[in-house]
Tab-separated table of C-alpha atoms in Angstrom:
chain	number	residue	atom	x	y	z
A	1	MET	CA	3.930	148.702	92.494
A	2	ARG	CA	4.176	144.951	91.921
A	3	GLU	CA	1.834	145.292	88.978
A	4	ILE	CA	4.109	147.872	87.329
A	5	VAL	CA	7.198	145.694	87.832
A	6	ALA	CA	5.359	142.614	86.537
A	7	HIS	CA	4.160	144.550	83.492
A	8	ALA	CA	7.687	145.855	82.836
A	9	GLU	CA	9.166	142.363	83.116
A	10	ALA	CA	6.511	140.997	80.766
A	11	GLN	CA	7.410	143.641	78.160
A	12	GLN	CA	11.097	142.796	78.136
A	13	HIS	CA	12.138	140.404	75.446
A	14	PRO	CA	14.299	137.447	76.355
A	15	VAL	CA	17.947	137.721	75.428
A	16	VAL	CA	18.463	135.937	72.155
A	17	ALA	CA	21.850	134.448	71.398
A	18	HIS	CA	23.659	136.309	68.643
A	19	VAL	CA	23.478	134.348	65.423
A	20	GLU	CA	26.399	134.719	63.049
A	21	GLY	CA	25.363	136.066	59.669
A	22	GLN	CA	21.998	137.147	58.443
A	23	GLN	CA	19.231	134.777	57.445
A	24	HIS	CA	17.144	135.638	54.410
A	25	PRO	CA	13.993	133.856	53.306
A	26	ILE	CA	14.578	131.285	50.596
A	27	GLY	CA	11.707	132.769	48.589
A	28	ILE	CA	13.785	135.757	47.504
A	29	TYR	CA	16.509	133.465	46.197
A	30	LEU	CA	14.001	131.412	44.232
A	31	LYS	CA	12.452	134.563	42.739
A	32	ILE	CA	15.859	135.882	41.701
A	33	TRP	CA	16.769	132.476	40.278
A	34	GLY	CA	13.577	132.552	38.216
A	35	LEU	CA	14.325	136.090	37.029
A	36	LEU	CA	17.844	135.024	36.036
A	37	PHE	CA	16.318	132.170	34.059
A	38	VAL	CA	13.977	134.601	32.264
A	39	LEU	CA	16.855	136.976	31.457
A	40	SER	CA	18.978	134.092	30.173
A	41	THR	CA	16.085	132.960	27.981
A	42	ALA	CA	15.721	136.504	26.622
A	43	SER	CA	19.444	136.583	25.897
A	44	TYR	CA	19.121	133.297	24.014
A	45	LEU	CA	16.123	134.635	22.069
A	46	VAL	CA	18.259	137.516	20.777
A	47	ASP	CA	20.271	134.953	18.825
A	48	TYR	CA	17.241	132.807	18.003
A	49	PHE	CA	15.448	135.701	16.294
A	50	HIS	CA	18.660	136.686	14.453
A	51	PHE	CA	18.971	140.250	15.686
A	52	GLN	CA	21.917	141.929	13.971
A	53	GLY	CA	24.245	144.857	14.491
A	54	TYR	CA	24.130	147.264	17.384
A	55	LEU	CA	20.680	146.133	18.537
A	56	ARG	CA	22.002	142.599	19.059
A	57	TRP	CA	25.003	143.746	21.067
A	58	PHE	CA	22.962	146.251	23.052
A	59	LEU	CA	20.453	143.579	24.083
A	60	ILE	CA	23.130	141.006	24.933
A	61	ILE	CA	25.080	143.482	27.065
A	62	LEU	CA	21.883	144.769	28.700
A	63	PHE	CA	20.825	141.255	29.731
A	64	MET	CA	24.358	140.462	30.852
A	65	LEU	CA	24.543	143.546	33.082
A	66	LEU	CA	21.086	142.910	34.528
A	67	LYS	CA	22.029	139.334	35.413
A	68	ALA	CA	25.359	140.409	36.889
A	69	GLY	CA	23.640	143.104	38.941
A	70	LEU	CA	21.110	140.635	40.344
A	71	ILE	CA	23.835	138.144	41.219
A	72	VAL	CA	25.925	140.779	42.967
A	73	ALA	CA	22.956	142.330	44.771
A	74	VAL	CA	21.311	139.173	46.067
A	75	PHE	CA	23.649	136.194	45.948
A	76	MET	CA	26.702	138.195	47.039
A	77	HIS	CA	24.530	140.003	49.641
A	78	MET	CA	25.399	143.524	48.475
A	79	LEU	CA	21.736	144.457	48.807
A	80	TRP	CA	22.028	144.115	52.575
A	81	GLU	CA	25.484	145.667	53.023
A	82	ARG	CA	26.162	149.137	54.303
A	83	LEU	CA	26.240	151.845	51.662
A	84	ALA	CA	29.942	152.532	52.264
A	85	MET	CA	30.760	148.922	51.370
A	86	VAL	CA	28.650	149.102	48.235
A	87	TYR	CA	30.409	152.291	47.162
A	88	ALA	CA	33.821	150.785	47.929
A	89	ILE	CA	33.113	147.949	45.509
A	90	LEU	CA	30.981	149.575	42.822
A	91	VAL	CA	32.691	152.950	42.340
A	92	PRO	CA	36.113	151.555	41.333
A	93	THR	CA	34.421	149.034	39.043
A	94	VAL	CA	32.361	151.708	37.306
A	95	LEU	CA	35.395	153.990	36.978
A	96	LEU	CA	37.402	151.158	35.423
A	97	MET	CA	34.622	150.506	32.920
A	98	VAL	CA	34.458	154.218	32.049
A	99	LEU	CA	38.225	154.359	31.536
A	100	LEU	CA	38.167	151.270	29.326
A	101	ALA	CA	35.280	152.655	27.275
A	102	SER	CA	36.962	156.041	26.895
A	103	GLY	CA	40.144	154.356	25.695
A	104	ARG	CA	38.159	152.380	23.158
A	105	LEU	CA	36.300	155.473	21.960
A	106	LYS	CA	39.488	157.487	21.743
A	107	ARG	CA	41.083	154.830	19.561
A	108	THR	CA	38.237	154.849	17.052
A	109	THR	CA	37.907	158.598	16.577
A	110	PRO	CA	38.870	160.212	13.272
A	111	PHE	CA	41.571	162.116	15.139
A	112	SER	CA	43.481	158.983	16.102
A	113	ARG	CA	46.906	158.588	14.580
A	114	GLY	CA	45.905	155.533	12.604
A	115	ALA	CA	47.987	153.164	14.685
A	116	SER	CA	45.768	150.342	15.775
A	117	PHE	CA	47.233	147.409	17.626
A	118	SER	CA	44.261	145.057	17.326
């Protein structure tokens, strides 16, 4: 019986004091920092190689959104948040962007009344 109790006590882990916050390895931050540097360089190269028109704006906005997504996911710790918190932040933001884009598209259609305030 003593052997069973000793084995059970040996299997129990000591109580660890609760640490506030969550610790992440610094390696992930350095990798993301490097990736942000690469994306910023690619964004700069769009202007360096003189891309024009819609391709230029598509690439600039693509790199901008990728960088913003990495910053939000890793440096603002959204990657480790509960899904409900992620939805509470991302869904209203995406809906606002959709509404802004639809307003812009509606203004530039041939069916608009011709009144442009810009």
